[in-house]
CSV table of C-alpha atoms and ligand atoms in Angstrom, one decimal:
chain,number,residue,atom,x,y,z
A,1,MET,CA,-0.2,0.0,-0.1
A,2,THR,CA,1.4,3.3,-0.6
A,3,ARG,CA,1.4,6.3,1.6
A,4,ARG,CA,-1.5,7.9,-1.0
A,5,ASP,CA,-3.6,5.0,-0.7
A,6,PHE,CA,-2.9,4.7,3.0
A,7,GLY,CA,-4.1,8.4,3.5
A,8,GLY,CA,-7.1,7.9,1.2
A,9,ILE,CA,-8.2,5.1,3.4
A,10,ALA,CA,-7.7,7.1,6.6
A,11,LEU,CA,-9.7,10.0,5.4
A,12,GLY,CA,-12.4,8.1,3.9
A,13,ALA,CA,-12.3,6.4,7.6
A,14,ALA,CA,-12.6,9.6,9.1
A,15,ALA,CA,-15.4,11.2,7.2
A,16,GLN,CA,-17.2,8.0,7.9
A,17,LEU,CA,-16.8,8.1,11.4
A,18,GLY,CA,-17.7,11.6,11.4
A,19,ARG,CA,-21.4,10.8,9.6
A,20,ALA,CA,-21.5,8.0,12.0
A,21,GLN,CA,-21.5,10.3,14.9
A,22,ASP,CA,-23.7,12.7,13.5
A,23,PRO,CA,-27.3,11.9,16.2
A,24,GLY,CA,-29.6,12.3,12.7
A,25,HIS,CA,-27.6,9.7,10.5
A,26,LYS,CA,-28.6,6.2,10.1
A,27,ILE,CA,-26.0,3.5,9.7
A,28,GLY,CA,-26.6,2.3,6.0
A,29,PHE,CA,-26.3,-1.2,5.5
A,30,ALA,CA,-25.4,-3.8,2.4
A,31,MET,CA,-27.3,-7.0,2.7
A,32,VAL,CA,-24.7,-9.4,1.3
A,33,GLY,CA,-26.6,-12.9,0.3
A,34,LEU,CA,-30.1,-12.1,0.0
A,35,GLY,CA,-31.4,-15.8,1.9
A,36,ARG,CA,-33.9,-16.2,4.7
A,37,ILE,CA,-32.0,-14.9,7.6
A,38,SER,CA,-31.1,-11.7,5.8
A,39,MET,CA,-34.6,-11.2,3.8
A,40,GLN,CA,-37.0,-12.9,6.9
A,41,HIS,CA,-35.2,-11.4,9.6
A,42,LEU,CA,-32.3,-8.6,9.7
A,43,ALA,CA,-33.4,-6.6,6.8
A,44,PRO,CA,-36.9,-6.4,8.2
A,45,SER,CA,-35.7,-5.4,11.5
A,46,LEU,CA,-34.2,-2.7,10.2
A,47,LYS,CA,-37.4,-0.9,9.4
A,48,THR,CA,-37.9,-0.3,13.2
A,49,SER,CA,-34.3,0.7,14.1
A,50,THR,CA,-33.4,4.2,14.9
A,51,LYS,CA,-30.1,3.8,14.3
A,52,CYS,CA,-29.7,1.6,11.1
A,53,LYS,CA,-31.4,1.4,7.6
A,54,VAL,CA,-30.6,-1.2,4.6
A,55,THR,CA,-29.1,1.0,1.9
A,56,ALA,CA,-27.9,-1.5,-0.6
A,57,LEU,CA,-27.9,-4.8,-1.7
A,58,VAL,CA,-25.6,-7.5,-3.0
A,59,SER,CA,-26.5,-10.8,-4.9
A,60,GLY,CA,-26.1,-13.3,-7.2
A,61,HIS,CA,-30.0,-13.1,-8.6
A,62,ARG,CA,-30.5,-9.3,-9.9
A,63,ASP,CA,-34.7,-10.1,-10.2
A,64,LYS,CA,-34.5,-11.1,-6.5
A,65,ALA,CA,-32.5,-8.2,-5.1
A,66,GLU,CA,-34.8,-6.0,-7.5
A,67,LYS,CA,-37.9,-6.8,-6.1
A,68,MET,CA,-36.3,-6.5,-2.5
A,69,ALA,CA,-35.2,-2.9,-3.6
A,70,ALA,CA,-38.5,-1.9,-4.5
A,71,GLU,CA,-39.8,-2.6,-1.1
A,72,TYR,CA,-36.7,-1.2,1.0
A,73,GLY,CA,-36.9,2.4,-1.9
A,74,ILE,CA,-33.4,1.2,-2.7
A,75,PRO,CA,-32.0,2.9,-5.9
A,76,ALA,CA,-30.6,0.8,-8.5
A,77,LYS,CA,-27.4,2.0,-8.2
A,78,ASN,CA,-26.9,0.9,-5.1
A,79,ILE,CA,-27.7,-3.3,-5.8
A,80,TYR,CA,-24.0,-5.1,-6.5
A,81,SER,CA,-23.2,-8.3,-7.6
A,82,TYR,CA,-20.8,-10.4,-6.0
A,83,GLU,CA,-18.5,-9.8,-8.8
A,84,ASN,CA,-18.6,-5.7,-8.2
A,85,TYR,CA,-18.7,-6.2,-4.7
A,86,ASP,CA,-15.7,-4.2,-4.0
A,87,ALA,CA,-17.3,-1.2,-5.5
A,88,ILE,CA,-18.9,-0.5,-2.2
A,89,ALA,CA,-15.7,1.1,-1.4
A,90,ASP,CA,-17.2,4.2,-3.5
A,91,ASN,CA,-20.8,4.5,-2.0
A,92,LYS,CA,-21.0,6.7,0.9
A,93,ASP,CA,-24.6,5.0,1.4
A,94,ILE,CA,-22.9,2.1,3.0
A,95,ASP,CA,-21.4,2.3,6.6
A,96,ALA,CA,-21.6,-1.8,6.6
A,97,VAL,CA,-22.2,-5.0,5.6
A,98,TYR,CA,-24.4,-7.8,6.7
A,99,VAL,CA,-22.6,-10.8,5.8
A,100,ALA,CA,-25.3,-13.5,5.5
A,101,LEU,CA,-23.8,-16.2,3.1
A,102,PRO,CA,-22.8,-19.8,3.6
A,103,ASN,CA,-20.5,-20.1,6.4
A,104,SER,CA,-17.2,-20.8,4.2
A,105,MET,CA,-18.1,-17.2,2.2
A,106,HIS,CA,-18.2,-15.4,5.6
A,107,ALA,CA,-14.3,-14.7,5.3
A,108,GLU,CA,-13.7,-13.5,2.1
A,109,TYR,CA,-16.6,-11.0,2.1
A,110,THR,CA,-15.8,-9.5,5.4
A,111,ILE,CA,-12.1,-8.9,4.2
A,112,ARG,CA,-13.5,-7.2,1.1
A,113,ALA,CA,-15.8,-5.1,3.1
A,114,ALA,CA,-13.0,-4.1,5.6
A,115,LYS,CA,-10.7,-3.5,2.5
A,116,ALA,CA,-13.7,-1.1,1.2
A,117,GLY,CA,-13.5,0.6,4.5
A,118,LYS,CA,-17.0,-0.7,5.9
A,119,HIS,CA,-17.7,-2.3,8.9
A,120,VAL,CA,-18.9,-5.9,9.3
A,121,LEU,CA,-21.9,-7.5,11.3
A,122,CYS,CA,-21.1,-11.1,10.2
A,123,GLU,CA,-23.4,-14.0,10.9
A,124,LYS,CA,-22.3,-17.3,13.3
A,125,PRO,CA,-20.5,-19.3,12.1
A,126,MET,CA,-17.9,-16.4,12.4
A,127,ALA,CA,-15.9,-19.1,9.7
A,128,THR,CA,-15.1,-22.6,8.9
A,129,THR,CA,-11.6,-22.5,9.9
A,130,VAL,CA,-9.4,-20.4,12.6
A,131,LYS,CA,-7.3,-19.2,10.0
A,132,ASP,CA,-9.9,-17.3,8.3
A,133,ALA,CA,-11.5,-16.1,11.7
A,134,GLU,CA,-8.1,-14.4,12.1
A,135,ALA,CA,-7.9,-12.9,8.8
A,136,MET,CA,-11.2,-11.5,9.0
A,137,ILE,CA,-9.8,-9.7,12.7
A,138,ALA,CA,-7.0,-8.6,10.9
A,139,ALA,CA,-8.6,-7.0,8.1
A,140,CYS,CA,-11.1,-5.2,10.1
A,141,LYS,CA,-8.4,-3.7,12.4
A,142,LYS,CA,-6.0,-3.2,9.6
A,143,ALA,CA,-8.7,-1.2,8.2
A,144,ASN,CA,-10.1,0.8,11.8
A,145,ARG,CA,-13.7,-1.2,11.0
A,146,LYS,CA,-15.9,-2.9,13.7
A,147,LEU,CA,-16.4,-6.6,13.5
A,148,LEU,CA,-19.3,-7.9,15.2
A,149,ILE,CA,-20.4,-11.6,15.5
A,150,ALA,CA,-24.1,-12.0,15.0
A,151,TYR,CA,-24.7,-13.8,18.5
A,152,ARG,CA,-28.3,-12.5,18.8
A,153,CYS,CA,-28.6,-14.3,22.0
A,154,GLN,CA,-25.7,-12.3,24.1
A,155,TYR,CA,-28.4,-9.4,23.6
A,156,GLU,CA,-31.5,-10.9,24.1
A,157,PRO,CA,-33.3,-10.1,27.6
A,158,THR,CA,-33.9,-13.9,28.2
A,159,ASN,CA,-30.6,-14.8,28.0
A,160,LEU,CA,-29.5,-11.8,29.8
A,161,ARG,CA,-31.7,-12.9,32.8
A,162,ALA,CA,-30.5,-16.2,33.0
A,163,VAL,CA,-27.1,-14.5,33.1
A,164,ASP,CA,-27.9,-12.3,35.6
A,165,LEU,CA,-29.6,-14.8,38.1
A,166,ILE,CA,-26.0,-17.2,37.7
A,167,LYS,CA,-24.3,-13.8,38.7
A,168,SER,CA,-26.6,-13.0,41.6
A,169,GLY,CA,-25.7,-16.2,43.5
A,170,LYS,CA,-29.4,-17.0,43.8
A,171,LEU,CA,-28.5,-20.5,42.1
A,172,GLY,CA,-25.7,-21.2,44.5
A,173,THR,CA,-22.8,-22.6,43.3
A,174,ILE,CA,-23.3,-23.8,39.8
A,175,GLN,CA,-22.1,-27.3,38.9
A,176,ALA,CA,-23.6,-28.5,35.5
A,177,ILE,CA,-25.1,-27.3,32.7
A,178,GLU,CA,-27.0,-29.6,29.7
A,179,SER,CA,-27.9,-27.6,26.8
A,180,ALA,CA,-29.1,-29.1,23.1
A,181,ASN,CA,-30.1,-27.5,19.8
A,182,GLY,CA,-31.0,-29.2,16.3
A,183,PHE,CA,-33.1,-29.4,13.3
A,184,ASN,CA,-33.9,-32.3,11.0
A,185,ILE,CA,-32.4,-31.0,7.8
A,186,ARG,CA,-33.9,-31.5,4.0
A,187,ALA,CA,-31.4,-33.1,1.6
A,188,GLY,CA,-29.7,-30.6,-0.7
A,189,GLU,CA,-28.8,-27.8,1.5
A,190,TRP,CA,-25.9,-26.2,1.3
A,191,ARG,CA,-25.8,-26.7,5.1
A,192,VAL,CA,-24.4,-30.6,4.5
A,193,ASN,CA,-22.2,-29.5,1.7
A,194,MET,CA,-18.8,-29.6,3.7
A,195,LYS,CA,-16.9,-27.2,1.3
A,196,LEU,CA,-20.0,-24.2,2.0
A,197,ALA,CA,-20.7,-25.3,5.9
A,198,GLY,CA,-17.6,-26.4,7.1
A,199,GLY,CA,-19.2,-28.9,9.2
A,200,GLY,CA,-22.8,-30.0,10.4
A,201,PRO,CA,-24.9,-29.2,12.8
A,202,LEU,CA,-22.1,-28.2,15.2
A,203,MET,CA,-21.3,-25.0,13.1
A,204,ASP,CA,-24.7,-24.0,12.8
A,205,MET,CA,-26.6,-25.3,15.5
A,206,GLY,CA,-24.7,-26.6,18.3
A,207,VAL,CA,-22.6,-23.2,18.3
A,208,TYR,CA,-25.5,-21.8,20.4
A,209,SER,CA,-25.0,-24.2,23.1
A,210,LEU,CA,-21.5,-23.9,23.0
A,211,ASN,CA,-21.5,-20.0,23.0
A,212,ALA,CA,-24.4,-20.1,25.8
A,213,CYS,CA,-22.0,-22.3,28.2
A,214,ARG,CA,-19.5,-19.9,27.8
A,215,TYR,CA,-21.5,-17.0,28.2
A,216,LEU,CA,-23.4,-18.0,31.6
A,217,THR,CA,-20.4,-19.5,32.9
A,218,GLY,CA,-18.3,-16.3,32.4
A,219,GLU,CA,-15.6,-18.8,31.8
A,220,GLU,CA,-13.4,-20.4,29.0
A,221,PRO,CA,-13.8,-24.5,28.6
A,222,SER,CA,-10.5,-26.5,29.8
A,223,GLU,CA,-11.5,-29.6,28.7
A,224,ILE,CA,-13.4,-30.8,25.5
A,225,LYS,CA,-14.4,-34.5,24.9
A,226,ALA,CA,-16.5,-35.3,21.7
A,227,ASP,CA,-18.2,-37.9,20.0
A,228,TRP,CA,-20.7,-38.1,16.6
A,229,SER,CA,-22.6,-40.3,14.2
A,230,VAL,CA,-24.3,-40.8,11.3
A,231,ILE,CA,-27.7,-42.8,12.0
A,232,ASP,CA,-29.9,-42.1,8.7
A,233,LYS,CA,-27.5,-43.6,5.7
A,234,ASP,CA,-30.0,-41.8,3.1
A,235,GLY,CA,-27.5,-39.3,1.6
A,236,ARG,CA,-27.9,-36.2,3.4
A,237,PHE,CA,-24.6,-37.1,5.9
A,238,ASN,CA,-22.1,-38.1,3.1
A,239,GLU,CA,-19.8,-35.1,4.1
A,240,VAL,CA,-20.9,-33.9,7.3
A,241,GLU,CA,-21.9,-34.8,10.4
A,242,GLU,CA,-25.5,-35.8,11.7
A,243,ASN,CA,-25.3,-36.1,15.3
A,244,ILE,CA,-22.6,-34.8,17.9
A,245,ALA,CA,-22.2,-34.7,21.3
A,246,TRP,CA,-19.5,-32.9,23.5
A,247,SER,CA,-18.7,-32.5,27.4
A,248,MET,CA,-16.9,-29.2,28.3
A,249,LYS,CA,-15.0,-28.9,32.1
A,250,PHE,CA,-14.5,-25.1,32.9
A,251,PRO,CA,-11.9,-24.2,35.3
A,252,SER,CA,-14.4,-24.0,38.3
A,253,GLY,CA,-15.4,-27.7,37.6
A,254,ILE,CA,-18.6,-26.8,36.1
A,255,VAL,CA,-19.1,-29.4,33.8
A,256,ALA,CA,-21.1,-29.2,30.5
A,257,SER,CA,-22.9,-31.6,28.5
A,258,CYS,CA,-24.2,-30.6,25.1
A,259,SER,CA,-25.8,-31.9,22.0
A,260,THR,CA,-26.9,-31.1,18.4
A,261,THR,CA,-28.2,-32.9,15.2
A,262,TYR,CA,-29.4,-32.6,12.0
A,263,GLY,CA,-31.6,-35.7,11.9
A,264,ALA,CA,-34.3,-34.6,14.9
A,265,ASN,CA,-36.2,-30.8,15.6
A,266,MET,CA,-34.5,-30.6,19.1
A,267,PRO,CA,-35.8,-27.4,20.6
A,268,GLY,CA,-33.0,-25.3,21.7
A,269,PHE,CA,-32.5,-25.2,25.5
A,270,TYR,CA,-30.2,-24.9,28.7
A,271,ARG,CA,-30.9,-25.9,32.4
A,272,VAL,CA,-28.2,-24.8,34.3
A,273,HIS,CA,-28.0,-26.7,38.0
A,274,GLY,CA,-26.3,-25.0,40.9
A,275,ASN,CA,-26.5,-26.3,44.6
A,276,LYS,CA,-29.1,-24.2,45.7
A,277,GLY,CA,-31.6,-23.8,42.7
A,278,MET,CA,-31.7,-24.8,39.0
A,279,LEU,CA,-33.1,-22.8,35.7
A,280,HIS,CA,-34.2,-23.8,32.7
A,281,VAL,CA,-34.6,-21.9,29.6
A,282,GLU,CA,-36.7,-23.2,26.8
A,283,PRO,CA,-36.8,-22.3,24.0
A,284,ALA,CA,-33.3,-20.5,24.3
A,285,PHE,CA,-32.4,-19.7,21.0
A,286,GLY,CA,-35.5,-19.3,19.0
A,287,TYR,CA,-36.3,-15.9,17.4
A,288,GLN,CA,-39.4,-14.9,19.9
A,289,GLY,CA,-41.3,-17.1,22.5
A,290,LEU,CA,-38.4,-17.4,25.0
A,291,ARG,CA,-39.1,-19.0,28.2
A,292,LEU,CA,-37.3,-18.9,31.6
A,293,THR,CA,-38.4,-21.2,34.4
A,294,ALA,CA,-36.4,-21.3,37.7
A,295,ASN,CA,-36.6,-23.2,41.3
A,296,ILE,CA,-34.5,-21.3,44.0
A,297,GLN,CA,-34.6,-22.6,47.5
A,298,GLY,CA,-36.5,-20.9,49.8
A,299,GLY,CA,-38.5,-18.7,46.8
A,300,PRO,CA,-41.7,-18.8,44.8
A,301,PRO,CA,-41.3,-20.1,41.3
A,302,ILE,CA,-40.1,-18.2,38.5
A,303,ASP,CA,-41.8,-18.4,35.0
A,304,GLU,CA,-40.9,-15.7,33.0
A,305,PRO,CA,-42.2,-16.2,28.9
A,306,ASN,CA,-40.8,-13.3,26.8
A,307,PRO,CA,-43.3,-11.6,24.9
A,308,GLU,CA,-41.2,-9.9,22.3
A,309,LYS,CA,-41.4,-10.4,18.8
A,310,ASP,CA,-39.5,-11.3,15.9
A,311,PRO,CA,-37.5,-9.5,14.4
A,312,ALA,CA,-36.3,-7.6,17.4
A,313,GLN,CA,-33.5,-9.6,18.3
A,314,PHE,CA,-32.2,-8.4,15.2
A,315,THR,CA,-32.6,-5.0,15.4
A,316,ARG,CA,-31.1,-5.2,18.8
A,317,GLU,CA,-27.6,-6.6,17.3
A,318,ALA,CA,-27.6,-4.2,14.5
A,319,ASP,CA,-28.4,-1.0,16.7
A,320,HIS,CA,-25.3,-2.4,18.6
A,321,LEU,CA,-23.3,-2.1,15.8
A,322,ALA,CA,-24.2,1.0,15.3
A,323,ASP,CA,-23.6,2.3,18.9
A,324,CYS,CA,-20.1,0.7,18.7
A,325,ILE,CA,-19.4,2.7,15.2
A,326,ALA,CA,-20.6,6.0,16.9
A,327,SER,CA,-18.9,5.5,20.5
A,328,GLY,CA,-15.5,3.8,18.7
A,329,HIS,CA,-16.1,1.0,21.2
A,330,GLU,CA,-15.8,-2.7,20.6
A,331,PRO,CA,-18.8,-4.6,20.0
A,332,LYS,CA,-19.7,-7.2,22.9
A,333,THR,CA,-19.5,-10.1,20.4
A,334,SER,CA,-16.3,-8.9,18.5
A,335,GLY,CA,-14.2,-11.3,16.2
A,336,GLU,CA,-12.4,-12.8,18.8
A,337,GLU,CA,-15.3,-14.4,20.2
A,338,GLY,CA,-16.2,-15.5,17.4
A,339,LEU,CA,-12.3,-16.7,17.0
A,340,ARG,CA,-12.7,-18.1,20.6
A,341,ASP,CA,-16.0,-20.5,19.4
A,342,THR,CA,-14.3,-21.3,16.2
A,343,LYS,CA,-11.3,-22.7,18.1
A,344,TYR,CA,-13.5,-24.7,20.4
A,345,MET,CA,-15.3,-26.2,17.5
A,346,MET,CA,-12.2,-27.3,15.8
A,347,GLU,CA,-11.5,-29.4,19.4
A,348,ILE,CA,-14.4,-30.7,19.3
A,349,TYR,CA,-14.2,-32.2,15.8
A,350,LYS,CA,-10.2,-33.2,16.6
A,351,SER,CA,-11.6,-34.8,19.9
A,352,CYS,CA,-13.8,-37.3,18.3
A,353,GLY,CA,-11.9,-38.2,15.3
A,354,ARG,CA,-13.2,-35.5,12.4
A,355,LYS,CA,-10.9,-33.3,10.6
B,1,NAD,P1,-30.0,-19.3,2.8
B,1,NAD,O1,-29.5,-20.5,2.3
B,1,NAD,O2,-31.6,-19.2,3.1
B,1,NAD,O3,-29.4,-18.3,2.2
B,1,NAD,C1,-28.0,-17.8,1.7
B,1,NAD,C2,-27.7,-17.0,0.3
B,1,NAD,O4,-26.5,-17.2,0.3
B,1,NAD,C3,-28.7,-17.0,-0.2
B,1,NAD,O5,-29.2,-15.7,-1.0
B,1,NAD,C4,-27.7,-17.5,-1.6
B,1,NAD,O6,-28.5,-17.2,-2.9
B,1,NAD,C5,-26.5,-16.9,-1.3
B,1,NAD,N1,-25.6,-17.6,-1.8
B,1,NAD,C6,-24.3,-17.4,-2.6
B,1,NAD,N2,-23.6,-18.0,-2.9
B,1,NAD,C7,-24.4,-19.3,-2.6
B,1,NAD,C8,-23.8,-20.6,-2.8
B,1,NAD,N3,-22.4,-20.8,-3.4
B,1,NAD,N4,-24.3,-21.8,-2.3
B,1,NAD,C9,-25.5,-21.3,-1.6
B,1,NAD,N5,-25.7,-20.1,-1.1
B,1,NAD,C10,-25.3,-19.0,-1.6
B,1,NAD,O7,-29.2,-19.2,4.5
B,1,NAD,P2,-29.5,-18.7,5.7
B,1,NAD,O8,-30.3,-19.4,6.7
B,1,NAD,O9,-29.8,-17.3,5.4
B,1,NAD,O10,-28.1,-18.7,6.4
B,1,NAD,C11,-26.7,-18.0,6.1
B,1,NAD,C12,-26.2,-17.5,6.9
B,1,NAD,O11,-27.0,-17.0,8.3
B,1,NAD,C13,-25.0,-18.9,7.6
B,1,NAD,O12,-24.0,-18.9,7.7
B,1,NAD,C14,-26.2,-19.2,8.9
B,1,NAD,O13,-25.4,-20.1,9.7
B,1,NAD,C15,-26.4,-17.7,9.4
B,1,NAD,N6,-27.9,-18.0,10.1
B,1,NAD,C16,-27.7,-17.1,11.2
B,1,NAD,C17,-28.8,-17.5,12.0
B,1,NAD,C18,-29.0,-16.8,13.4
B,1,NAD,O14,-30.5,-16.6,13.8
B,1,NAD,N7,-28.5,-15.8,13.7
B,1,NAD,C19,-30.2,-18.1,11.5
B,1,NAD,C20,-30.2,-18.4,10.3
B,1,NAD,C21,-29.0,-18.7,9.8
């Protein structure tokens, strides 16, 4: 990079930071990938955001993009393909991108966004290799752009209430956690293609349980053991695992047992057992309808259904990125948080003999 290039990026970044700090300015998002999560959840969630809006679309399907552009009032000049994506660098309507592509594509589109001077909200799992996750962090640091990994449960009130109850000591000393999350997958999805998904249900659904055990305990696992299997020999699992179960031991001695599957509908939940009580969140990882129940010695039973409706969780995570851009703070679920889970998932695979 020449001094002139560097100066250009620094000036561009300063101009963007200035705009982002303007209280009236909404962070303009380019949606990268117009699939289920971006079209049915994140984009609709920004309609009610006071801090963010959808200003551009990146898609391999021009017709789909044009339909969505009409709905969101996006001009044709703000529709990009994967080929001319790098030209977002010259578009002042775009402050940030939302990467909602198959898992193995997250790294490339995050790094290209950072090089174009844009902040990134990247879907989970952050990356399919540790090397990719590290390169994403490095690219965003180099460009002085924020990187937020879309761990929406870490901003969600029922999950935060569970963390508070544990931290308050009301459950006593935490001993054990159980968690699971999975679904029965259709044939033909990119999620069962190793090259695109990077792994099976662990990468897609198990990561919720893994991340939850870490935010519930506030600890990092010190030991990991795992097993995997394929039961249904119907072609769906020629490349990725169907089932995987793993246990983790944390430095305090807390033990966690988790499982995930692409072979059965498995509502996402966790149970946390302390020596003075237990809490149960189910559903724990869904878009709405979350519910926390708890039984604590000497107190009345707790039953707290969450009335919040989808897509409120998505507004919250995008707004957090907007706040971080304006304040300069690091996102709560930064690239480093995604990197830690990537490393643990690789350990889980290694422990059960999967590459
Ligand atoms: P999807 O299949 O509905 O959408 C994927 C998008 O990527 C589509 O627009 C597709 O056209 C595009 N694409 C580009 N190149 C492709 C290729 N080579 N093969 C297949 N698709 C390609 O998937 P989704 O459910 O929206 O998932 C996208 C990402 O979001 C994944 O990383 C997933 O883990 C994540 N996700 C997160 C949540 C959450 O709650 N945070 C929920 C669902 C999915």
